[in-house]
């Protein structure tokens, strides 16, 4: 089988690259290792697909290597507005902006994005070969030969590697794309899971497993404040999870030391909370510390935090609390610190940080600087974004640029 352009990977970036190249008059084949294309997109945004973010800017993106500014050009060539325009006017979706600039299809179904892209590709006559697991690519006399695991061959003059990262391998992206890139002399930066649950020191969360509550969490990277998010936090046996953690976990891959400061009482300022604690001392004076947080915060968490603030014994009478102890409890409730020591791994992560270093590609075209005719798009590159539609936007913008240039 032959085509002008062979796209390896039928994910988000592969589909948009194929549609763009086909519209530019190229003959295009997509090779996808799974039985269907876009399997990962189907599960994005909890099945709703947070497809982009109207607030996306270069500051929402990171690279394990340097040179993140190289990608500015990619977003300029295919902006968030272009993306929404593409999905509304070419795919037929209605895009709906929700909180924090996050955009979803109005149907609330990721399947709408999948179907829309698939129908568009079919209508354009793009060949999509599924169950085609690419294991080897050769280049000879300006032609690429792409081999599947079971020795099928497709030939073409341009290849786009759009094989994604190495998270959620059951959905297709299993890191095999890195090996294909390496076979052409490309290097791979350190790979780190992100948008993922975080592991903390054991004693900082011991006994809290299963407790879920609304918090405000501030992430510190190497001592500097990086970002603050509100949302649900869930304590687990290994550390912390929940929406708020997914939102801030982008900090972990790019900093050596990451600490989280949890505000368990975001409704109150420090002084308001201190006043509440003083009042509780008066109301509950003849009870013990075991009862102090009753009706205010999860009981087990309250007892844990009073210990963390230095009150050793739960049998202590509440009326013996000193002003220093009240202030110390107030500080722990507003600024409980945990050290992030690891993540919950690639299996649980949404995105892979790291990949093909940006210095090895031409940022104007996304063509390899090492092999003419070889292009990259999507998560395989050393680019990752925050949680909130930024990673799919990278897939759309980079896929479009590679598709324009093949
Ligand atoms: C649970 C989950 C939820 C997410 N939610 C969001 C969200 O709401 N918003 C957001 O912006 N991002 C989200 N993401 C991240 C986003 O889905 C990815 O960043 C994006 O899909 C990357 O696009 P891609 O085209 O680079 O790779 P993928 O979409 O992963 O596609 C790569 C494709 O290549 C195929 N492939 C891999 N190797 C080979 C090979 N050797 N031969 C043939 N085919 C191969 C794979 O099967 C796959 O279909 C989420 C991710 C996960 C896992």
GROMACS .gro file of C-alpha atoms and ligand atoms in nm:
model
  459
    1UNK     CA    1   0.000   0.000   0.000
    2UNK     CA    2   0.123   0.353  -0.078
    3UNK     CA    3   0.037   0.711   0.019
    4UNK     CA    4   0.199   1.056   0.008
    5UNK     CA    5   0.169   1.089   0.383
    6UNK     CA    6   0.171   0.814   0.646
    7UNK     CA    7   0.045   0.917   0.987
    8UNK     CA    8   0.144   0.681   1.266
    9UNK     CA    9  -0.114   0.706   1.545
   10UNK     CA   10  -0.487   0.765   1.508
   11UNK     CA   11  -0.519   0.986   1.814
   12UNK     CA   12  -0.608   1.353   1.852
   13UNK     CA   13  -0.300   1.494   1.679
   14UNK     CA   14  -0.296   1.221   1.411
   15UNK     CA   15  -0.656   1.282   1.303
   16UNK     CA   16  -0.625   1.658   1.273
   17UNK     CA   17  -0.291   1.620   1.091
   18UNK     CA   18  -0.456   1.377   0.847
   19UNK     CA   19  -0.756   1.603   0.783
   20UNK     CA   20  -0.530   1.905   0.729
   21UNK     CA   21  -0.292   1.720   0.491
   22UNK     CA   22  -0.579   1.568   0.295
   23UNK     CA   23  -0.742   1.908   0.251
   24UNK     CA   24  -0.409   2.026   0.111
   25UNK     CA   25  -0.438   1.765  -0.161
   26UNK     CA   26  -0.223   1.490  -0.013
   27UNK     CA   27  -0.304   1.122  -0.022
   28UNK     CA   28  -0.309   1.018   0.348
   29UNK     CA   29  -0.306   0.692   0.543
   30UNK     CA   30  -0.345   0.669   0.921
   31UNK     CA   31  -0.193   0.361   1.088
   32UNK     CA   32  -0.343   0.285   1.429
   33UNK     CA   33  -0.241  -0.003   1.653
   34UNK     CA   34  -0.575  -0.036   1.829
   35UNK     CA   35  -0.898  -0.165   1.674
   36UNK     CA   36  -1.038   0.190   1.660
   37UNK     CA   37  -0.899   0.542   1.629
   38UNK     CA   38  -0.931   0.807   1.903
   39UNK     CA   39  -0.976   0.566   2.193
   40UNK     CA   40  -0.808   0.805   2.434
   41UNK     CA   41  -1.013   1.106   2.328
   42UNK     CA   42  -1.324   0.907   2.416
   43UNK     CA   43  -1.228   0.903   2.786
   44UNK     CA   44  -1.100   1.261   2.810
   45UNK     CA   45  -1.260   1.506   3.050
   46UNK     CA   46  -1.438   1.224   3.234
   47UNK     CA   47  -1.609   1.125   2.910
   48UNK     CA   48  -1.699   1.487   2.827
   49UNK     CA   49  -1.375   1.590   2.647
   50UNK     CA   50  -1.233   1.917   2.768
   51UNK     CA   51  -1.120   1.992   2.415
   52UNK     CA   52  -0.950   2.327   2.464
   53UNK     CA   53  -0.924   2.628   2.692
   54UNK     CA   54  -1.001   2.982   2.581
   55UNK     CA   55  -0.735   3.112   2.823
   56UNK     CA   56  -0.456   2.895   2.677
   57UNK     CA   57  -0.123   3.072   2.643
   58UNK     CA   58   0.241   2.975   2.638
   59UNK     CA   59   0.256   3.006   3.021
   60UNK     CA   60   0.030   2.699   3.048
   61UNK     CA   61   0.291   2.477   2.880
   62UNK     CA   62   0.618   2.319   2.994
   63UNK     CA   63   0.905   2.107   2.865
   64UNK     CA   64   1.146   1.878   3.048
   65UNK     CA   65   1.423   2.021   2.832
   66UNK     CA   66   1.456   2.395   2.769
   67UNK     CA   67   1.325   2.585   2.464
   68UNK     CA   68   0.953   2.577   2.547
   69UNK     CA   69   0.929   2.918   2.376
   70UNK     CA   70   0.987   2.735   2.045
   71UNK     CA   71   0.627   2.620   2.051
   72UNK     CA   72   0.483   2.973   2.052
   73UNK     CA   73   0.489   2.960   1.675
   74UNK     CA   74   0.281   2.639   1.675
   75UNK     CA   75   0.001   2.807   1.869
   76UNK     CA   76   0.019   3.118   1.652
   77UNK     CA   77  -0.035   2.907   1.341
   78UNK     CA   78  -0.340   2.729   1.484
   79UNK     CA   79  -0.491   2.920   1.776
   80UNK     CA   80  -0.769   2.833   2.019
   81UNK     CA   81  -1.003   3.044   1.803
   82UNK     CA   82  -0.896   2.844   1.495
   83UNK     CA   83  -0.960   2.523   1.691
   84UNK     CA   84  -1.311   2.625   1.793
   85UNK     CA   85  -1.377   2.745   1.439
   86UNK     CA   86  -1.256   2.409   1.302
   87UNK     CA   87  -1.476   2.205   1.535
   88UNK     CA   88  -1.781   2.425   1.488
   89UNK     CA   89  -1.764   2.494   1.115
   90UNK     CA   90  -1.591   2.185   0.976
   91UNK     CA   91  -1.682   1.912   1.223
   92UNK     CA   92  -2.024   2.046   1.322
   93UNK     CA   93  -1.989   2.056   1.702
   94UNK     CA   94  -2.117   2.336   1.922
   95UNK     CA   95  -1.841   2.432   2.165
   96UNK     CA   96  -1.942   2.537   2.513
   97UNK     CA   97  -1.719   2.737   2.747
   98UNK     CA   98  -1.747   2.640   3.113
   99UNK     CA   99  -1.555   2.752   3.425
  100UNK     CA  100  -1.188   2.856   3.405
  101UNK     CA  101  -1.207   2.886   3.026
  102UNK     CA  102  -1.256   2.511   2.975
  103UNK     CA  103  -1.435   2.421   2.652
  104UNK     CA  104  -1.646   2.105   2.600
  105UNK     CA  105  -1.883   1.996   2.325
  106UNK     CA  106  -2.232   2.119   2.415
  107UNK     CA  107  -2.355   1.758   2.396
  108UNK     CA  108  -2.137   1.685   2.702
  109UNK     CA  109  -2.007   1.374   2.523
  110UNK     CA  110  -1.649   1.305   2.419
  111UNK     CA  111  -1.802   1.064   2.167
  112UNK     CA  112  -1.923   1.368   1.969
  113UNK     CA  113  -1.561   1.477   1.916
  114UNK     CA  114  -1.457   1.124   1.821
  115UNK     CA  115  -1.746   1.072   1.580
  116UNK     CA  116  -1.710   1.418   1.429
  117UNK     CA  117  -1.340   1.370   1.351
  118UNK     CA  118  -1.389   1.016   1.227
  119UNK     CA  119  -1.679   1.107   0.995
  120UNK     CA  120  -1.482   1.403   0.861
  121UNK     CA  121  -1.179   1.179   0.788
  122UNK     CA  122  -1.402   0.919   0.621
  123UNK     CA  123  -1.581   1.181   0.412
  124UNK     CA  124  -1.247   1.314   0.289
  125UNK     CA  125  -1.140   0.965   0.186
  126UNK     CA  126  -0.858   0.924   0.438
  127UNK     CA  127  -0.758   0.558   0.474
  128UNK     CA  128  -0.752   0.446   0.837
  129UNK     CA  129  -0.580   0.111   0.890
  130UNK     CA  130  -0.653  -0.012   1.241
  131UNK     CA  131  -0.484  -0.306   1.420
  132UNK     CA  132  -0.167  -0.184   1.249
  133UNK     CA  133   0.102  -0.180   1.517
  134UNK     CA  134   0.403  -0.001   1.369
  135UNK     CA  135   0.728  -0.158   1.490
  136UNK     CA  136   0.981  -0.044   1.230
  137UNK     CA  137   1.033   0.240   0.984
  138UNK     CA  138   1.303   0.245   0.716
  139UNK     CA  139   1.404   0.532   0.493
  140UNK     CA  140   1.570   0.466   0.159
  141UNK     CA  141   1.598   0.686  -0.152
  142UNK     CA  142   1.363   0.954  -0.011
  143UNK     CA  143   1.096   0.689   0.061
  144UNK     CA  144   0.975   0.559   0.395
  145UNK     CA  145   0.872   0.199   0.448
  146UNK     CA  146   0.658   0.145   0.755
  147UNK     CA  147   0.627  -0.211   0.890
  148UNK     CA  148   0.362  -0.349   1.121
  149UNK     CA  149   0.427  -0.606   1.391
  150UNK     CA  150   0.285  -0.874   1.158
  151UNK     CA  151   0.505  -0.759   0.864
  152UNK     CA  152   0.252  -0.557   0.664
  153UNK     CA  153   0.419  -0.268   0.479
  154UNK     CA  154   0.302   0.081   0.382
  155UNK     CA  155   0.520   0.312   0.170
  156UNK     CA  156   0.517   0.690   0.155
  157UNK     CA  157   0.730   0.999   0.110
  158UNK     CA  158   0.640   1.169   0.440
  159UNK     CA  159   0.575   1.029   0.788
  160UNK     CA  160   0.415   1.201   1.088
  161UNK     CA  161   0.485   1.031   1.419
  162UNK     CA  162   0.177   1.103   1.633
  163UNK     CA  163   0.197   0.809   1.871
  164UNK     CA  164   0.131   1.000   2.195
  165UNK     CA  165   0.307   0.940   2.526
  166UNK     CA  166   0.307   0.635   2.752
  167UNK     CA  167   0.011   0.676   2.984
  168UNK     CA  168  -0.308   0.468   2.983
  169UNK     CA  169  -0.137   0.214   2.757
  170UNK     CA  170  -0.458   0.012   2.718
  171UNK     CA  171  -0.591   0.303   2.510
  172UNK     CA  172  -0.301   0.272   2.266
  173UNK     CA  173  -0.012   0.504   2.343
  174UNK     CA  174   0.244   0.268   2.493
  175UNK     CA  175   0.573   0.449   2.435
  176UNK     CA  176   0.653   0.253   2.116
  177UNK     CA  177   0.670   0.584   1.925
  178UNK     CA  178   0.980   0.682   2.126
  179UNK     CA  179   1.158   0.368   2.000
  180UNK     CA  180   1.063   0.453   1.640
  181UNK     CA  181   1.204   0.806   1.687
  182UNK     CA  182   1.521   0.668   1.845
  183UNK     CA  183   1.575   0.443   1.543
  184UNK     CA  184   1.621   0.767   1.343
  185UNK     CA  185   1.877   0.905   1.588
  186UNK     CA  186   1.641   1.115   1.800
  187UNK     CA  187   1.691   1.136   2.173
  188UNK     CA  188   1.420   1.129   2.439
  189UNK     CA  189   1.422   1.348   2.750
  190UNK     CA  190   1.338   1.208   3.090
  191UNK     CA  191   0.973   1.094   3.090
  192UNK     CA  192   0.757   1.176   3.392
  193UNK     CA  193   0.385   1.110   3.448
  194UNK     CA  194   0.172   1.418   3.504
  195UNK     CA  195  -0.192   1.513   3.567
  196UNK     CA  196  -0.183   1.236   3.818
  197UNK     CA  197  -0.233   1.152   4.185
  198UNK     CA  198   0.062   1.247   4.408
  199UNK     CA  199   0.247   1.044   4.669
  200UNK     CA  200   0.346   1.215   4.992
  201UNK     CA  201   0.546   1.120   5.300
  202UNK     CA  202   0.352   0.850   5.480
  203UNK     CA  203   0.324   1.022   5.820
  204UNK     CA  204   0.175   1.333   5.657
  205UNK     CA  205  -0.142   1.146   5.550
  206UNK     CA  206  -0.142   0.840   5.775
  207UNK     CA  207  -0.492   0.727   5.875
  208UNK     CA  208  -0.666   0.981   5.651
  209UNK     CA  209  -0.743   0.747   5.361
  210UNK     CA  210  -1.090   0.799   5.214
  211UNK     CA  211  -1.145   1.149   5.355
  212UNK     CA  212  -1.270   1.382   5.083
  213UNK     CA  213  -1.325   1.756   5.123
  214UNK     CA  214  -1.320   2.093   4.947
  215UNK     CA  215  -0.987   2.266   4.988
  216UNK     CA  216  -0.762   2.528   4.842
  217UNK     CA  217  -0.417   2.392   4.759
  218UNK     CA  218  -0.107   2.594   4.680
  219UNK     CA  219   0.187   2.421   4.510
  220UNK     CA  220   0.546   2.528   4.581
  221UNK     CA  221   0.824   2.425   4.343
  222UNK     CA  222   1.179   2.452   4.478
  223UNK     CA  223   1.055   2.696   4.741
  224UNK     CA  224   0.861   2.931   4.511
  225UNK     CA  225   0.486   2.958   4.499
  226UNK     CA  226   0.373   2.822   4.161
  227UNK     CA  227  -0.007   2.805   4.161
  228UNK     CA  228  -0.321   2.778   4.373
  229UNK     CA  229  -0.633   2.577   4.292
  230UNK     CA  230  -0.964   2.522   4.473
  231UNK     CA  231  -1.139   2.189   4.456
  232UNK     CA  232  -1.198   1.848   4.597
  233UNK     CA  233  -0.908   1.671   4.764
  234UNK     CA  234  -0.913   1.301   4.845
  235UNK     CA  235  -0.667   1.139   5.086
  236UNK     CA  236  -0.546   0.799   4.970
  237UNK     CA  237  -0.322   0.531   5.117
  238UNK     CA  238  -0.023   0.676   4.928
  239UNK     CA  239  -0.096   1.051   4.937
  240UNK     CA  240  -0.345   1.283   4.773
  241UNK     CA  241  -0.581   1.271   4.477
  242UNK     CA  242  -0.889   1.453   4.350
  243UNK     CA  243  -0.951   1.733   4.103
  244UNK     CA  244  -0.742   1.986   4.285
  245UNK     CA  245  -0.441   1.753   4.274
  246UNK     CA  246  -0.483   1.679   3.901
  247UNK     CA  247  -0.485   2.053   3.844
  248UNK     CA  248  -0.160   2.122   4.025
  249UNK     CA  249   0.031   1.802   3.944
  250UNK     CA  250   0.186   1.968   3.637
  251UNK     CA  251   0.432   2.127   3.884
  252UNK     CA  252   0.594   1.796   3.979
  253UNK     CA  253   0.790   1.707   3.659
  254UNK     CA  254   0.966   2.042   3.636
  255UNK     CA  255   1.072   2.098   3.998
  256UNK     CA  256   1.310   1.900   4.215
  257UNK     CA  257   1.126   1.972   4.541
  258UNK     CA  258   0.748   2.008   4.540
  259UNK     CA  259   0.544   2.091   4.848
  260UNK     CA  260   0.169   2.139   4.879
  261UNK     CA  261   0.009   2.376   5.124
  262UNK     CA  262  -0.347   2.267   5.198
  263UNK     CA  263  -0.606   2.513   5.325
  264UNK     CA  264  -0.876   2.300   5.487
  265UNK     CA  265  -1.089   2.606   5.568
  266UNK     CA  266  -1.083   2.816   5.250
  267UNK     CA  267  -1.413   2.984   5.347
  268UNK     CA  268  -1.245   3.175   5.631
  269UNK     CA  269  -0.949   3.412   5.652
  270UNK     CA  270  -0.690   3.328   5.920
  271UNK     CA  271  -0.826   3.583   6.172
  272UNK     CA  272  -1.188   3.479   6.120
  273UNK     CA  273  -1.092   3.117   6.174
  274UNK     CA  274  -0.892   3.204   6.487
  275UNK     CA  275  -1.200   3.377   6.627
  276UNK     CA  276  -1.406   3.062   6.554
  277UNK     CA  277  -1.149   2.845   6.732
  278UNK     CA  278  -1.151   3.075   7.036
  279UNK     CA  279  -1.530   3.064   7.045
  280UNK     CA  280  -1.529   2.685   7.031
  281UNK     CA  281  -1.296   2.679   7.334
  282UNK     CA  282  -1.568   2.867   7.528
  283UNK     CA  283  -1.861   2.659   7.400
  284UNK     CA  284  -1.694   2.318   7.434
  285UNK     CA  285  -1.465   2.395   7.732
  286UNK     CA  286  -1.567   2.099   7.949
  287UNK     CA  287  -1.515   1.841   7.672
  288UNK     CA  288  -1.189   1.684   7.552
  289UNK     CA  289  -0.998   1.750   7.230
  290UNK     CA  290  -1.159   1.440   7.085
  291UNK     CA  291  -1.477   1.650   7.042
  292UNK     CA  292  -1.322   1.984   6.947
  293UNK     CA  293  -1.371   1.961   6.569
  294UNK     CA  294  -1.716   1.798   6.588
  295UNK     CA  295  -1.942   1.955   6.325
  296UNK     CA  296  -1.661   2.167   6.183
  297UNK     CA  297  -1.439   1.929   5.988
  298UNK     CA  298  -1.418   1.552   5.937
  299UNK     CA  299  -1.364   1.410   6.288
  300UNK     CA  300  -1.067   1.190   6.202
  301UNK     CA  301  -0.901   1.474   6.010
  302UNK     CA  302  -0.965   1.716   6.297
  303UNK     CA  303  -0.798   1.482   6.546
  304UNK     CA  304  -0.507   1.428   6.306
  305UNK     CA  305  -0.463   1.803   6.260
  306UNK     CA  306  -0.476   1.881   6.629
  307UNK     CA  307  -0.192   1.631   6.676
  308UNK     CA  308  -0.006   1.787   6.382
  309UNK     CA  309  -0.039   2.125   6.555
  310UNK     CA  310   0.142   1.989   6.861
  311UNK     CA  311  -0.147   1.879   7.086
  312UNK     CA  312  -0.036   1.528   7.170
  313UNK     CA  313  -0.327   1.397   7.376
  314UNK     CA  314  -0.689   1.383   7.264
  315UNK     CA  315  -0.779   1.353   7.636
  316UNK     CA  316  -0.668   1.716   7.687
  317UNK     CA  317  -0.955   1.935   7.816
  318UNK     CA  318  -1.060   2.198   7.563
  319UNK     CA  319  -1.071   2.469   7.834
  320UNK     CA  320  -0.695   2.423   7.887
  321UNK     CA  321  -0.611   2.529   7.528
  322UNK     CA  322  -0.370   2.821   7.529
  323UNK     CA  323  -0.375   3.110   7.283
  324UNK     CA  324  -0.051   2.968   7.136
  325UNK     CA  325  -0.217   2.630   7.080
  326UNK     CA  326  -0.523   2.791   6.917
  327UNK     CA  327  -0.299   2.985   6.680
  328UNK     CA  328  -0.099   2.675   6.602
  329UNK     CA  329  -0.420   2.482   6.516
  330UNK     CA  330  -0.536   2.772   6.303
  331UNK     CA  331  -0.208   2.766   6.109
  332UNK     CA  332  -0.231   2.390   6.051
  333UNK     CA  333  -0.592   2.421   5.930
  334UNK     CA  334  -0.500   2.698   5.686
  335UNK     CA  335  -0.149   2.589   5.585
  336UNK     CA  336  -0.098   2.216   5.624
  337UNK     CA  337   0.219   2.124   5.434
  338UNK     CA  338   0.290   1.792   5.262
  339UNK     CA  339   0.600   1.695   5.063
  340UNK     CA  340   0.544   1.536   4.724
  341UNK     CA  341   0.780   1.242   4.687
  342UNK     CA  342   0.646   1.077   4.371
  343UNK     CA  343   0.340   1.030   4.151
  344UNK     CA  344   0.107   0.736   4.113
  345UNK     CA  345   0.282   0.641   3.788
  346UNK     CA  346   0.215   0.625   3.415
  347UNK     CA  347  -0.071   0.379   3.452
  348UNK     CA  348  -0.275   0.637   3.638
  349UNK     CA  349  -0.149   0.956   3.472
  350UNK     CA  350  -0.329   1.142   3.196
  351UNK     CA  351  -0.021   1.286   3.030
  352UNK     CA  352   0.350   1.210   2.977
  353UNK     CA  353   0.586   1.502   3.043
  354UNK     CA  354   0.899   1.480   2.828
  355UNK     CA  355   0.959   1.330   2.484
  356UNK     CA  356   1.141   1.431   2.167
  357UNK     CA  357   1.345   1.743   2.259
  358UNK     CA  358   1.223   2.058   2.087
  359UNK     CA  359   1.577   2.141   1.977
  360UNK     CA  360   1.568   1.835   1.748
  361UNK     CA  361   1.273   1.963   1.544
  362UNK     CA  362   1.212   2.262   1.322
  363UNK     CA  363   0.958   2.469   1.519
  364UNK     CA  364   0.823   2.628   1.200
  365UNK     CA  365   0.719   2.296   1.046
  366UNK     CA  366   0.762   2.025   1.315
  367UNK     CA  367   0.991   1.838   1.077
  368UNK     CA  368   1.279   1.644   1.227
  369UNK     CA  369   1.616   1.820   1.199
  370UNK     CA  370   1.773   1.475   1.165
  371UNK     CA  371   1.556   1.308   0.900
  372UNK     CA  372   1.397   1.492   0.610
  373UNK     CA  373   1.033   1.401   0.561
  374UNK     CA  374   0.980   1.286   0.922
  375UNK     CA  375   0.745   1.502   1.129
  376UNK     CA  376   0.615   1.492   1.487
  377UNK     CA  377   0.286   1.597   1.645
  378UNK     CA  378   0.121   1.577   1.986
  379UNK     CA  379   0.232   1.433   2.315
  380UNK     CA  380   0.534   1.249   2.171
  381UNK     CA  381   0.711   1.586   2.170
  382UNK     CA  382   0.865   1.729   2.486
  383UNK     CA  383   0.564   1.952   2.557
  384UNK     CA  384   0.295   1.916   2.819
  385UNK     CA  385   0.028   2.146   2.948
  386UNK     CA  386  -0.168   2.205   3.264
  387UNK     CA  387  -0.495   2.021   3.324
  388UNK     CA  388  -0.792   2.199   3.164
  389UNK     CA  389  -0.797   2.137   2.788
  390UNK     CA  390  -0.438   2.250   2.730
  391UNK     CA  391  -0.301   1.909   2.626
  392UNK     CA  392  -0.564   1.849   2.361
  393UNK     CA  393  -0.504   2.203   2.236
  394UNK     CA  394  -0.138   2.110   2.191
  395UNK     CA  395  -0.246   1.799   1.998
  396UNK     CA  396  -0.475   2.007   1.771
  397UNK     CA  397  -0.221   2.287   1.710
  398UNK     CA  398   0.081   2.063   1.654
  399UNK     CA  399  -0.118   1.813   1.446
  400UNK     CA  400  -0.247   2.093   1.227
  401UNK     CA  401   0.101   2.242   1.177
  402UNK     CA  402   0.256   1.905   1.088
  403UNK     CA  403  -0.036   1.835   0.851
  404UNK     CA  404   0.012   2.172   0.681
  405UNK     CA  405   0.380   2.110   0.622
  406UNK     CA  406   0.401   1.751   0.505
  407LIG     C1  407  -0.802   0.970   3.120
  407LIG     C2  408  -0.750   1.086   3.039
  407LIG     C3  409  -0.823   1.204   3.037
  407LIG     C4  410  -0.775   1.314   2.965
  407LIG     N1  411  -0.852   1.428   2.960
  407LIG     C5  412  -0.808   1.535   2.890
  407LIG     C6  413  -0.891   1.649   2.874
  407LIG     O1  414  -1.008   1.650   2.915
  407LIG     N2  415  -0.838   1.756   2.808
  407LIG     C7  416  -0.711   1.756   2.756
  407LIG     O2  417  -0.669   1.857   2.700
  407LIG     N3  418  -0.634   1.645   2.763
  407LIG     C8  419  -0.681   1.535   2.827
  407LIG     N4  420  -0.602   1.422   2.831
  407LIG     C9  421  -0.473   1.421   2.759
  407LIG    C10  422  -0.497   1.405   2.608
  407LIG     O3  423  -0.591   1.302   2.585
  407LIG    C11  424  -0.367   1.375   2.534
  407LIG     O4  425  -0.271   1.472   2.566
  407LIG    C12  426  -0.389   1.370   2.383
  407LIG     O5  427  -0.482   1.271   2.350
  407LIG    C13  428  -0.258   1.345   2.310
  407LIG     O6  429  -0.284   1.333   2.174
  407LIG     P1  430  -0.182   1.250   2.081
  407LIG     O7  431  -0.243   1.249   1.945
  407LIG     O8  432  -0.046   1.301   2.095
  407LIG     O9  433  -0.181   1.103   2.142
  407LIG     P2  434  -0.300   0.999   2.162
  407LIG    O10  435  -0.432   1.067   2.163
  407LIG    O11  436  -0.260   0.918   2.280
  407LIG    O12  437  -0.293   0.910   2.032
  407LIG    C14  438  -0.182   0.832   1.998
  407LIG    C15  439  -0.232   0.719   1.910
  407LIG    O13  440  -0.120   0.651   1.855
  407LIG    C16  441  -0.145   0.513   1.857
  407LIG     N5  442  -0.015   0.444   1.858
  407LIG    C17  443   0.081   0.450   1.952
  407LIG     N6  444   0.190   0.378   1.914
  407LIG    C18  445   0.159   0.325   1.794
  407LIG    C19  446   0.230   0.241   1.705
  407LIG     N7  447   0.354   0.198   1.732
  407LIG     N8  448   0.169   0.204   1.588
  407LIG    C20  449   0.044   0.248   1.558
  407LIG     N9  450  -0.027   0.328   1.640
  407LIG    C21  451   0.030   0.366   1.756
  407LIG    C22  452  -0.223   0.492   1.985
  407LIG    O14  453  -0.296   0.372   1.983
  407LIG    C23  454  -0.311   0.617   1.988
  407LIG    O15  455  -0.435   0.596   1.925
  407LIG    C24  456  -0.650   1.308   2.898
  407LIG    C25  457  -0.578   1.189   2.900
  407LIG    C26  458  -0.628   1.078   2.968
  407LIG    C27  459  -0.550   0.950   2.967
   0.00000   0.00000   0.00000
